[in-house]
Short mmCIF file of C-alpha atoms and ligand atoms in Angstrom, two decimals:
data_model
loop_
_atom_site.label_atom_id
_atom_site.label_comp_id
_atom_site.label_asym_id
_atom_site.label_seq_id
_atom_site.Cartn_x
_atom_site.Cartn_y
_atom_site.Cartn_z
CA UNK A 1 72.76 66.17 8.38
CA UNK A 2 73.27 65.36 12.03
CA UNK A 3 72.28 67.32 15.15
CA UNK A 4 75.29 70.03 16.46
CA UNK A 5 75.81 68.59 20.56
CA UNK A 6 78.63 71.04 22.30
CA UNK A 7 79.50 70.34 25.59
CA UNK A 8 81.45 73.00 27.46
CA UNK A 9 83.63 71.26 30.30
CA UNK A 10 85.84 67.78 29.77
CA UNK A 11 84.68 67.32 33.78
CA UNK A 12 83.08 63.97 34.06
CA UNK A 13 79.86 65.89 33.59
CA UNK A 14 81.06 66.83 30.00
CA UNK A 15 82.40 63.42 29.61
CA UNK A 16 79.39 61.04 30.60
CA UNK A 17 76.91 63.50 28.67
CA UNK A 18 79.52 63.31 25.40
CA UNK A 19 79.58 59.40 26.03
CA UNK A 20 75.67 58.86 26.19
CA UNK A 21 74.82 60.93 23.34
CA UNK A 22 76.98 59.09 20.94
CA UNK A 23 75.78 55.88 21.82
CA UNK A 24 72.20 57.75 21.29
CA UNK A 25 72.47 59.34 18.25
CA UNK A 26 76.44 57.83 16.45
CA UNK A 27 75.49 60.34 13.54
CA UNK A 28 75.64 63.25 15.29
CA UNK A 29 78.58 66.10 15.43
CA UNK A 30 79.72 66.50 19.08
CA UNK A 31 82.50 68.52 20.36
CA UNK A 32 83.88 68.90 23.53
CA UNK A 33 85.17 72.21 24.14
CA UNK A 34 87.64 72.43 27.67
CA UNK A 35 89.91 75.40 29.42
CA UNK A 36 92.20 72.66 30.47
CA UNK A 37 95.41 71.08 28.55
CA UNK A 38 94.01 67.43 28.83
CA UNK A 39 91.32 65.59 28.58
CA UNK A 40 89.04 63.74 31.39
CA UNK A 41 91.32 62.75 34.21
CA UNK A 42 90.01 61.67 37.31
CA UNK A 43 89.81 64.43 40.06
CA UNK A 44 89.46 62.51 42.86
CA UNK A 45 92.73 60.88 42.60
CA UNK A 46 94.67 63.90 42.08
CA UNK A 47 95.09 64.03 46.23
CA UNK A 48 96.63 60.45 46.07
CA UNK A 49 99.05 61.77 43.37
CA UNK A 50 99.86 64.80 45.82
CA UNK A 51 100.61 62.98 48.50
CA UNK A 52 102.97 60.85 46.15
CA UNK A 53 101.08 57.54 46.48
CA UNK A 54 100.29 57.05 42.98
CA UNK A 55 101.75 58.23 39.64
CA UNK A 56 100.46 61.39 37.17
CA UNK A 57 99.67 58.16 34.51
CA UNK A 58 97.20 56.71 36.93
CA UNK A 59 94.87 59.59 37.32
CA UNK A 60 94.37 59.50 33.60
CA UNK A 61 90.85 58.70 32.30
CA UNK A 62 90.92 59.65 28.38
CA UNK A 63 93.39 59.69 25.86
CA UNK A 64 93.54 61.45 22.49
CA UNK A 65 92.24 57.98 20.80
CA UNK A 66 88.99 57.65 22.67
CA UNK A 67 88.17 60.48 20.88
CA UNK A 68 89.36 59.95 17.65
CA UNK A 69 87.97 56.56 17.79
CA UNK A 70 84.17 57.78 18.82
CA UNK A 71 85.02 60.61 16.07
CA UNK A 72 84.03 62.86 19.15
CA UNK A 73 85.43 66.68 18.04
CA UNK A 74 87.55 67.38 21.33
CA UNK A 75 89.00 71.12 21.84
CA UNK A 76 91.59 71.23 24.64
CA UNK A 77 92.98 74.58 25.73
CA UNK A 78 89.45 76.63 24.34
CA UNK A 79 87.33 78.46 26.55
CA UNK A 80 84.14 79.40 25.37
CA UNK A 81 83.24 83.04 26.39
CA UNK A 82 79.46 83.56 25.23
CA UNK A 83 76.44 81.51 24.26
CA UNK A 84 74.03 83.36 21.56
CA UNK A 85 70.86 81.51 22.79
CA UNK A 86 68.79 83.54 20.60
CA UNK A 87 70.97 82.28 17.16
CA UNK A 88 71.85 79.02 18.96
CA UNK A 89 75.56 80.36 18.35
CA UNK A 90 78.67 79.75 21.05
CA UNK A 91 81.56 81.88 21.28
CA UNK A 92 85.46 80.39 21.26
CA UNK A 93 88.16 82.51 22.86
CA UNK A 94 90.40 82.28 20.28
CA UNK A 95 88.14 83.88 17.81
CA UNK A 96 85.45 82.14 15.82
CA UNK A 97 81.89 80.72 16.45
CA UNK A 98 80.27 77.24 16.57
CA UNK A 99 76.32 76.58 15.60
CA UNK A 100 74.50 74.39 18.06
CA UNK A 101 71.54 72.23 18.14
CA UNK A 102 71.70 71.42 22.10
CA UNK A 103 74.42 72.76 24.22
CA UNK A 104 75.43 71.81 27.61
CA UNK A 105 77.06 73.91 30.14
CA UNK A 106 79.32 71.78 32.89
CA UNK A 107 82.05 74.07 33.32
CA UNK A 108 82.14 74.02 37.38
CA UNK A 109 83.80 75.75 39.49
CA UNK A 110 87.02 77.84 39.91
CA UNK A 111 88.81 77.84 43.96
CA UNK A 112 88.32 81.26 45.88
CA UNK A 113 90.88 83.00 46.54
CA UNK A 114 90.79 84.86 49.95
CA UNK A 115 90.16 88.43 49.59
CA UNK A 116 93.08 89.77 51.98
CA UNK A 117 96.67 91.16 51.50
CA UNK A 118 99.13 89.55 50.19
CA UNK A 119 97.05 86.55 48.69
CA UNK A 120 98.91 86.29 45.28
CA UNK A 121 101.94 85.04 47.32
CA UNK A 122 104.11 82.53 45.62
CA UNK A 123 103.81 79.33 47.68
CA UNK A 124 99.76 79.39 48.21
CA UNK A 125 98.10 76.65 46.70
CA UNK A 126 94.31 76.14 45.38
CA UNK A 127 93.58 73.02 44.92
CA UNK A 128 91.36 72.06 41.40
CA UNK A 129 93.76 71.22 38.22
CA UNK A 130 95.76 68.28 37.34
CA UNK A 131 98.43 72.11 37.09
CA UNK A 132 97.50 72.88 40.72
CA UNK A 133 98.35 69.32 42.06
CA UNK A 134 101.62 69.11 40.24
CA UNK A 135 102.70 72.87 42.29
CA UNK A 136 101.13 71.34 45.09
CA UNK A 137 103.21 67.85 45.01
CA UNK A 138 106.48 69.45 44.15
CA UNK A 139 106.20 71.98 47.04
CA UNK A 140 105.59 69.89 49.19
CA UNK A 141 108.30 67.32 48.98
CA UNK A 142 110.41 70.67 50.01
CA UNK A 143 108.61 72.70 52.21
CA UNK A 144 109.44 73.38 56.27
CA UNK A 145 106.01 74.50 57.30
CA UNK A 146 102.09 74.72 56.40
CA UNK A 147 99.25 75.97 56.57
CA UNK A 148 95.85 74.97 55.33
CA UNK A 149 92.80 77.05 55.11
CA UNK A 150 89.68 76.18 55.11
CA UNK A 151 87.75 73.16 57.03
CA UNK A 152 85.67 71.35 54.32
CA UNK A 153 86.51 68.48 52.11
CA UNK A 154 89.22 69.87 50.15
CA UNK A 155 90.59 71.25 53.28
CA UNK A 156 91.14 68.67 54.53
CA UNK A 157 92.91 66.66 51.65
CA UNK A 158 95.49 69.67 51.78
CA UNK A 159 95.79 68.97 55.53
CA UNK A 160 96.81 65.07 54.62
CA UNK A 161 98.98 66.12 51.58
CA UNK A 162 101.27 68.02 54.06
CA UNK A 163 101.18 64.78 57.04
CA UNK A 164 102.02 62.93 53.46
CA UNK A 165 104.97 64.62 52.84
CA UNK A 166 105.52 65.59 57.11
CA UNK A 167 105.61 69.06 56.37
CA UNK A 168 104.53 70.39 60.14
CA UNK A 169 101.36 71.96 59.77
CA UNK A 170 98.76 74.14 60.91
CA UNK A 171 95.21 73.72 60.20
CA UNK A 172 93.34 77.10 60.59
CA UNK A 173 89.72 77.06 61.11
CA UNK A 174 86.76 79.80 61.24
CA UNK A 175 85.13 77.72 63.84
CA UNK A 176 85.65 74.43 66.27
CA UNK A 177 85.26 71.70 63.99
CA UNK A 178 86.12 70.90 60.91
CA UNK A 179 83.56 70.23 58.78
CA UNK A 180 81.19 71.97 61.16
CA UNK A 181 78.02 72.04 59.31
CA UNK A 182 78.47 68.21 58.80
CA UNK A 183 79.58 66.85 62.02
CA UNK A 184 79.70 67.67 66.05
CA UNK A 185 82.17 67.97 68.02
CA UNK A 186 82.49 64.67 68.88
CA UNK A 187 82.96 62.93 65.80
CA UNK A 188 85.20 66.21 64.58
CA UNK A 189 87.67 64.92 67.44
CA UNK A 190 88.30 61.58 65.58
CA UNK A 191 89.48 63.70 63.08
CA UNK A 192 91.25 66.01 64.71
CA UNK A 193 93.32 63.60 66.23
CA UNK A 194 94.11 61.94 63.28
CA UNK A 195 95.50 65.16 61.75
CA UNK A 196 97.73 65.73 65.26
CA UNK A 197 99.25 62.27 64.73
CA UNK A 198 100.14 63.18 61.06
CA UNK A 199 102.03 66.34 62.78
CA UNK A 200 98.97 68.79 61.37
CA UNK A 201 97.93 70.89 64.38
CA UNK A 202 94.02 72.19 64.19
CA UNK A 203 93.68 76.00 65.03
CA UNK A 204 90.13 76.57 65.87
CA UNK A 205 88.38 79.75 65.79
CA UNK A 206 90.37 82.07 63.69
CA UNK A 207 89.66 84.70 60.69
CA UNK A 208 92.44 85.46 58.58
CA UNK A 209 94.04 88.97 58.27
CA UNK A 210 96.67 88.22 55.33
CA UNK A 211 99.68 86.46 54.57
CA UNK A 212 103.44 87.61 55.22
CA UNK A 213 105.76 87.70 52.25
CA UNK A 214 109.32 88.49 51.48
CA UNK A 215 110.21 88.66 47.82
CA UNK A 216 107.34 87.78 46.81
CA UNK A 217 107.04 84.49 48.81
CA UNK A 218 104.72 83.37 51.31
CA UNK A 219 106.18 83.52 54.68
CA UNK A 220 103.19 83.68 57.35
CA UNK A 221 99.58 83.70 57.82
CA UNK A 222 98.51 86.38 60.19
CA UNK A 223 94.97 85.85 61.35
CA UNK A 224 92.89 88.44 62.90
CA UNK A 225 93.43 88.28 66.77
CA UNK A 226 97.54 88.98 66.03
CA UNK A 227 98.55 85.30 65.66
CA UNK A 228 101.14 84.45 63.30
CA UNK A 229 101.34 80.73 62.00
CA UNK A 230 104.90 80.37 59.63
CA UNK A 231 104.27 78.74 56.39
CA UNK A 232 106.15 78.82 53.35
CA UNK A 233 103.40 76.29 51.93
CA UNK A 234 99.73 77.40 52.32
CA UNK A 235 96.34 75.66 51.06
CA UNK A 236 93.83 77.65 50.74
CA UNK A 237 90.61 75.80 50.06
CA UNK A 238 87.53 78.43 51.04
CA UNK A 239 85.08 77.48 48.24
CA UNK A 240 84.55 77.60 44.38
CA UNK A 241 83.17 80.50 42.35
CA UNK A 242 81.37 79.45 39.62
CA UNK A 243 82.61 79.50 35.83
CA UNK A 244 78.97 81.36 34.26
CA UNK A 245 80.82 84.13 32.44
CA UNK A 246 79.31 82.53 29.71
CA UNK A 247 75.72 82.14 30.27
CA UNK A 248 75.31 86.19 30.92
CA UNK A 249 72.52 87.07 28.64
CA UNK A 250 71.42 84.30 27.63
CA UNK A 251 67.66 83.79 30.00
CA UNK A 252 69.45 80.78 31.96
CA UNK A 253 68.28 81.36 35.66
CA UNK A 254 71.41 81.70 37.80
CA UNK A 255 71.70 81.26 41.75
CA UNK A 256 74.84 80.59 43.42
CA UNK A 257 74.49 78.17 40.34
CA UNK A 258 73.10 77.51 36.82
CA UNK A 259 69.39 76.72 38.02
CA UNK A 260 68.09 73.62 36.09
CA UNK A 261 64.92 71.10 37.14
CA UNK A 262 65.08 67.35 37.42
CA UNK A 263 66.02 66.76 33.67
CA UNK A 264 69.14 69.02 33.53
CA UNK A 265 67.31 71.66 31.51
CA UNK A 266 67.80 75.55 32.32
CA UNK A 267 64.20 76.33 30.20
CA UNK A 268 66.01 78.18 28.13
CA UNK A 269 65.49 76.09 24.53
CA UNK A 270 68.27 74.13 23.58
CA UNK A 271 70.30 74.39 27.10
CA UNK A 272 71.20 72.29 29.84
CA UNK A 273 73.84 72.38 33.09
CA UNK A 274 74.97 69.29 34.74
CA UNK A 275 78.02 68.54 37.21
CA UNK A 276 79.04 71.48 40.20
CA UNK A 277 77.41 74.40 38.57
CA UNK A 278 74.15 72.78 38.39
CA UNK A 279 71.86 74.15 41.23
CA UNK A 280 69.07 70.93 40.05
CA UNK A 281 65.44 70.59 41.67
CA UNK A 282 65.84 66.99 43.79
CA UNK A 283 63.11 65.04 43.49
CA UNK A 284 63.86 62.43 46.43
CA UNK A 285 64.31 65.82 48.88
CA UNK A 286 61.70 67.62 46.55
CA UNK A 287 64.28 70.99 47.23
CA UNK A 288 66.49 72.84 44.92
CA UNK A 289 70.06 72.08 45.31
CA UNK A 290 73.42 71.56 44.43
CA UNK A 291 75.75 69.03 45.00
CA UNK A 292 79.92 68.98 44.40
CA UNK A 293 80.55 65.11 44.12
CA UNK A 294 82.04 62.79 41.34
CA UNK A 295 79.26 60.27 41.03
CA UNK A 296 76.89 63.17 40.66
CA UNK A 297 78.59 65.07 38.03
CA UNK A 298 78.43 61.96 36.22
CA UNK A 299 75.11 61.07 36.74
CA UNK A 300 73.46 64.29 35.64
CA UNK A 301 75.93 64.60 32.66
CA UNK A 302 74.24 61.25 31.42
CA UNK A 303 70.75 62.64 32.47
CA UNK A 304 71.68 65.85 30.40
CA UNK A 305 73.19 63.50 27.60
CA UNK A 306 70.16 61.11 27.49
CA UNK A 307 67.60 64.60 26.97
CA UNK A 308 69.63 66.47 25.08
CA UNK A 309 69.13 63.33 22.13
CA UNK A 310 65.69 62.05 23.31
CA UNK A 311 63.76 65.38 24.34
CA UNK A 312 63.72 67.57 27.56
CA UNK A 313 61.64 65.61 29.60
CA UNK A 314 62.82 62.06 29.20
CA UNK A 315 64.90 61.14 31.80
CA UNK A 316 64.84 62.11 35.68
CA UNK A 317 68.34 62.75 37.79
CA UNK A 318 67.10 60.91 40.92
CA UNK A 319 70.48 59.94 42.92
CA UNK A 320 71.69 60.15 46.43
CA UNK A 321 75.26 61.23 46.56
CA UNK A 322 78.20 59.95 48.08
CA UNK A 323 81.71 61.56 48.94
CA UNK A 324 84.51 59.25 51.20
CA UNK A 325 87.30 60.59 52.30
CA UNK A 326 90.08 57.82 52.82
CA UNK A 327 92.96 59.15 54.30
CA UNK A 328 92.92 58.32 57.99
CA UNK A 329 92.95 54.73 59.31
CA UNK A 330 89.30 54.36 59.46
CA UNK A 331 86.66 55.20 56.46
CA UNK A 332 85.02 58.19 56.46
CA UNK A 333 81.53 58.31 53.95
CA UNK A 334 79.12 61.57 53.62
CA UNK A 335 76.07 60.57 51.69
CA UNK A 336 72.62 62.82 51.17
CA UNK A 337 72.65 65.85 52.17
CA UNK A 338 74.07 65.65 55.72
CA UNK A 339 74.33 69.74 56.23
CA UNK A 340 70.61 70.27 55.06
CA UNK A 341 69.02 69.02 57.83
CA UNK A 342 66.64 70.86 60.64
CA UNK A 343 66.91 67.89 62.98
CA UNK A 344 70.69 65.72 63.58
CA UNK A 345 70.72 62.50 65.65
CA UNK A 346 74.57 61.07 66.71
CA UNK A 347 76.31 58.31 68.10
CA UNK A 348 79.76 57.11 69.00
CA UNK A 349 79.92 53.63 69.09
CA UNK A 350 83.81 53.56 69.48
CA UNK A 351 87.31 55.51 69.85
CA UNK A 352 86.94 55.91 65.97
CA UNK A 353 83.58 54.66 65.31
CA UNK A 354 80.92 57.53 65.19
CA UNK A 355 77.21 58.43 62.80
CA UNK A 356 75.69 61.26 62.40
CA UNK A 357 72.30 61.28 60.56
CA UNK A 358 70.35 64.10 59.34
CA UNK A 359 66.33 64.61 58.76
CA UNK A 360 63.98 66.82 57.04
CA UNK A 361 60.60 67.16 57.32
CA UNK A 362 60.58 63.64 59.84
CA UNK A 363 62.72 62.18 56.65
CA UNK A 364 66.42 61.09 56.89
CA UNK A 365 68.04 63.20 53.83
CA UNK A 366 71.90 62.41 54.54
CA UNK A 367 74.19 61.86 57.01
CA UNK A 368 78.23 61.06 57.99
CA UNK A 369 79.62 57.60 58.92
CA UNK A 370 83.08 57.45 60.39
CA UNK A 371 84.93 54.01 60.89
CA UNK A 372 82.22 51.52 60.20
CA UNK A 373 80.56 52.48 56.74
CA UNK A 374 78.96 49.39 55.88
CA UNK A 375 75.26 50.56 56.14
CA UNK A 376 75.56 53.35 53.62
CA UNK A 377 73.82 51.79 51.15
CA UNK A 378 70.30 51.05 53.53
CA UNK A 379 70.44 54.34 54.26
CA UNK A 380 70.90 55.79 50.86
CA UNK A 381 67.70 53.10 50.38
CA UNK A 382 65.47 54.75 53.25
CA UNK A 383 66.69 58.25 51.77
CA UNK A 384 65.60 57.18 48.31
CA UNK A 385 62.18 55.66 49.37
CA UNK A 386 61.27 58.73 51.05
CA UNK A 387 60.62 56.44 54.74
CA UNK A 388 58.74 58.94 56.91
CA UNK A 389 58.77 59.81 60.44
CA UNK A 390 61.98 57.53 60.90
CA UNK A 391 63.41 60.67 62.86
CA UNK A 392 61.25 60.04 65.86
CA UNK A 393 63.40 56.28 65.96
CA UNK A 394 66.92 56.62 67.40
CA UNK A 395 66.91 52.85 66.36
CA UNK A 396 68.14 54.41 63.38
CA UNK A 397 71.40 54.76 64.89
CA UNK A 398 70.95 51.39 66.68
CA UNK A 399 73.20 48.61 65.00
CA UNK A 400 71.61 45.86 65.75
CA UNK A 401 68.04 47.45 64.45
CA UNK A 402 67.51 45.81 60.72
CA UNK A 403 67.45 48.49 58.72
CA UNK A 404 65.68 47.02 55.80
CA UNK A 405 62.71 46.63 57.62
CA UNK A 406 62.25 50.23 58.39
CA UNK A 407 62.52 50.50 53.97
CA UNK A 408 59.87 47.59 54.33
CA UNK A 409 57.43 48.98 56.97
CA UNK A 410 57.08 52.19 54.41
CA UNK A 411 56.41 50.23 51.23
C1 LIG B 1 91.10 67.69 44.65
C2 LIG B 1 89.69 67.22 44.55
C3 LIG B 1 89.27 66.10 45.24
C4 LIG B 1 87.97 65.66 45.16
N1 LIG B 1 87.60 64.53 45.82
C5 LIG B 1 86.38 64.02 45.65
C6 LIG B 1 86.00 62.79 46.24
O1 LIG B 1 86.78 62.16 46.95
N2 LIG B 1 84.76 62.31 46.01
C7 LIG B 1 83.87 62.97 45.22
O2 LIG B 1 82.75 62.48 45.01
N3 LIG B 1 84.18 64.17 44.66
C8 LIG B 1 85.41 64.70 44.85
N4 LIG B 1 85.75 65.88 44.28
C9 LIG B 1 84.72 66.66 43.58
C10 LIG B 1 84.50 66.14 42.16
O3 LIG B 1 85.73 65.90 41.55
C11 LIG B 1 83.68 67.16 41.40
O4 LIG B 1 82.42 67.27 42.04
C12 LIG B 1 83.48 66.78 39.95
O5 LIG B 1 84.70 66.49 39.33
C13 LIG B 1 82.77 67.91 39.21
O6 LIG B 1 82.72 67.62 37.86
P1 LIG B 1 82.20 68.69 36.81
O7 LIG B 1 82.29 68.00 35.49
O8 LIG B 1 80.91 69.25 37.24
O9 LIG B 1 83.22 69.92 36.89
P2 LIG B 1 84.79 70.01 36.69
O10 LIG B 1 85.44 68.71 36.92
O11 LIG B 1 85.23 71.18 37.50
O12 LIG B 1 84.96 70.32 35.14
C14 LIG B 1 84.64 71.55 34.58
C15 LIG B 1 85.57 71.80 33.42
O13 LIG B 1 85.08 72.90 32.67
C16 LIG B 1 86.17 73.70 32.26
N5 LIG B 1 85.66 75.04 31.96
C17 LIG B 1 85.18 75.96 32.83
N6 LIG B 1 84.74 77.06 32.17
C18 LIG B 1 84.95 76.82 30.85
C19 LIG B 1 84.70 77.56 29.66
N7 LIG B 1 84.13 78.77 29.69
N8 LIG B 1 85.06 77.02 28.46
C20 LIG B 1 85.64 75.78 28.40
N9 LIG B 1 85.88 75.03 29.50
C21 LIG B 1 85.53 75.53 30.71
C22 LIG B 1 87.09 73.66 33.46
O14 LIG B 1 88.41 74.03 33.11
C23 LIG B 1 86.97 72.18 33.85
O15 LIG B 1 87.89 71.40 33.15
C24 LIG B 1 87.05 66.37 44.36
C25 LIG B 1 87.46 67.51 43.66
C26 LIG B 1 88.77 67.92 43.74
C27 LIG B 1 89.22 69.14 42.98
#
């Protein structure tokens, strides 16, 4: 008889590590167990579909076939609540149990809500589900005013869903730039403009007290100096909490995150995390960390996928990740691990042309390009060969420096 594989998540984590092991091992029993309605569709689209550029079909990855086809066991609607690591036994919701041989956790995250008054108002939007974006696109095409909380990546995709749409906005921030761990003020201003000419207004500087509602409907955000910003359309985008519930008990080391080392494995026998709630030891940065970006998910679900058939040692996630946001006129890429550094160097090289690098330890570990993006890749290439004392060179940041040669002086 074959080996039992579960994967808990249909995220592209639970995907690519579903994929790999039945190319590994075709005579195995997988099944897929997912919270959601539907099957793998493609997150990072959903913000295109919200802002009404493409249609639901398009952010569609998987269909009932693939499955059937693979004879891949796929559970929609079924959260698991509890994994018996000591019987190697998983717990469904709706009643019943499943045996497993090697089990994979890549369940992610879940938005935070904000823990003040009134924030179970109808019209405030979180901003995760193919369910959320559907709210979130309807509203829109209706409402007067916004308001979007929170100044990080999602943030500010709820910020360009309401220029989309040219619902007047307000973008409410704790500090005085968005994405402030990421980037200065001066390449936060590129941004920041961008968002005025869409008709979204940055509020810097603000904590929020709660939201106004009549009948149940959001009418207002209040923040904490008195302020009142209408909005009968909010985003609220202030972080995920992590879906662990079922990992209580179970051994598996848990820090803001399922811990796990290079190979995906928690130590506990038989399970491994991949995707968001993975909290992985990096062996480029040689750091724990954690990292909330497609092409990682994916990457570590195949790592997972590839050990979970071959043994818990035989492949290494070794990636550096990428994010891009692509709303404004000009490209905007994060790649590393631009807010872990000690040490930042910048540049603006034009109105909307700015870099940002960040190093560790003399290393570059990650940065942010805005406008011109092209070099991504030879820095993701000095990142990966671990070129030392490249901090000490603002060449770095010099265009016409080659920066293959700097990969090439280390080797
Ligand atoms: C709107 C949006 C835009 C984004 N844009 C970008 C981008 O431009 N570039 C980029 O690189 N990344 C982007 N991301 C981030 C990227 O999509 C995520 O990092 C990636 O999808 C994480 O994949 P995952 O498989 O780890 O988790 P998820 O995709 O969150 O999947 C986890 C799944 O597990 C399910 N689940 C949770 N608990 C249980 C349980 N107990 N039982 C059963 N099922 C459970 C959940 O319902 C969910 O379906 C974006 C994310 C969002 C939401």
């Amino acid at each position: 008889m074959g080996k039992v594989y579960c994967i808990v998540g249909n995220g592209v984590a639970g995907d690519a590590a579903a994929s790999v092991i039945k190319e590994r091992d075709p005579e195995s029993e997988i099944i897929v167990f997912t919270e959601e309605g539907k099957a793998l569709y493609n997150r990072i689209l959903l913000k295109e579909f919200a802002k009404g550029k493409l249609n639901q079909n398009s952010v569609d990855i998987r269909d009932e076939d693939w499955y059937l086809n693979r004879e891949i066991d796929i559970r929609l609607n079924t959260q698991i609540t509890r994994i018996d690591s000591e019987n190697k036994i998983i717990e469904v919701n709706k009643g019943g149990h499943q045996k497993y041989d090697q089990v994979l956790v890549a369940t992610g995250g879940t938005p935070r809500e904000l823990n003040v008054p009134n924030s179970g108002a109808e019209g405030i939007h979180h901003f995760w589900t193919m369910r959320d974006t559907i709210g979130i696109r309807n509203h829109a095409e209706t409402a007067s005013f916004g308001a979007v909380i929170g100044a990080g990546l999602l943030g500010i995709d709820l910020a360009a869903i309401c220029g989309a749409h040219g619902v007047e906005s307000k973008y409410i921030m704790r500090g005085d730039v968005w994405w402030r761990n990421a980037l200065s003020k001066v390449g936060g201003e590129i941004v920041h403009k961008s968002l005025r000419d869409r008709n979204v207004l940055p509020v810097f500087n603000k904590e929020i007290e709660c939201f106004e509602e009549r009948r149940g409907k959001v009418q207002a955000v209040v923040t904490t100096d008195g302020e009142r910003h209408e909005a009968d359309f909010v985003g609220v985008a202030v972080g995920l909490d992590y879906n662990i519930e079922l990992i209580q008990n179970t051994g598996v080391e848990y820090r803001n995150g399922i811990v796990v080392d290079e190979h995906m494995f928690t130590g506990v026998e038989g399970i491994y995390a991949a995707g968001d709630i993975a909290r992985y030891h990096d062996v480029i940065i040689g750091e724990e960390l954690q990292n909330g970006s497609w092409g990682s998910a994916k990457k570590q679900g195949m790592v997972a996928g590839e050990n979970m058939v071959n043994g818990k040692d035989y492949k290494k996630f070794e990636w550096v990740p990428s994010y891009s946001i692509t709303h404004f006129e000009y490209p905007i890429i994060s790649f590393g691990h631009p807010i872990e550094g000690e040490k930042f160097l910048e540049k603006k090289y034009s109105e909307n042309e700015w870099r940002r690098l960040a190093f560790k330890h003399g290393r570059l570990i990650g940065g942010v390009l805005i406008g011109d993006v092209s070099s991504q890749s030879r820095y993701k290439k000095i990142i990966t060969e671990k070129v030392e004392q490249v901090d000490q060179e603002m060449s770095i940041l010099d265009k016409k420096i080659d920066l293959e040669k700097i990969v090439v002086k280390k080797a």
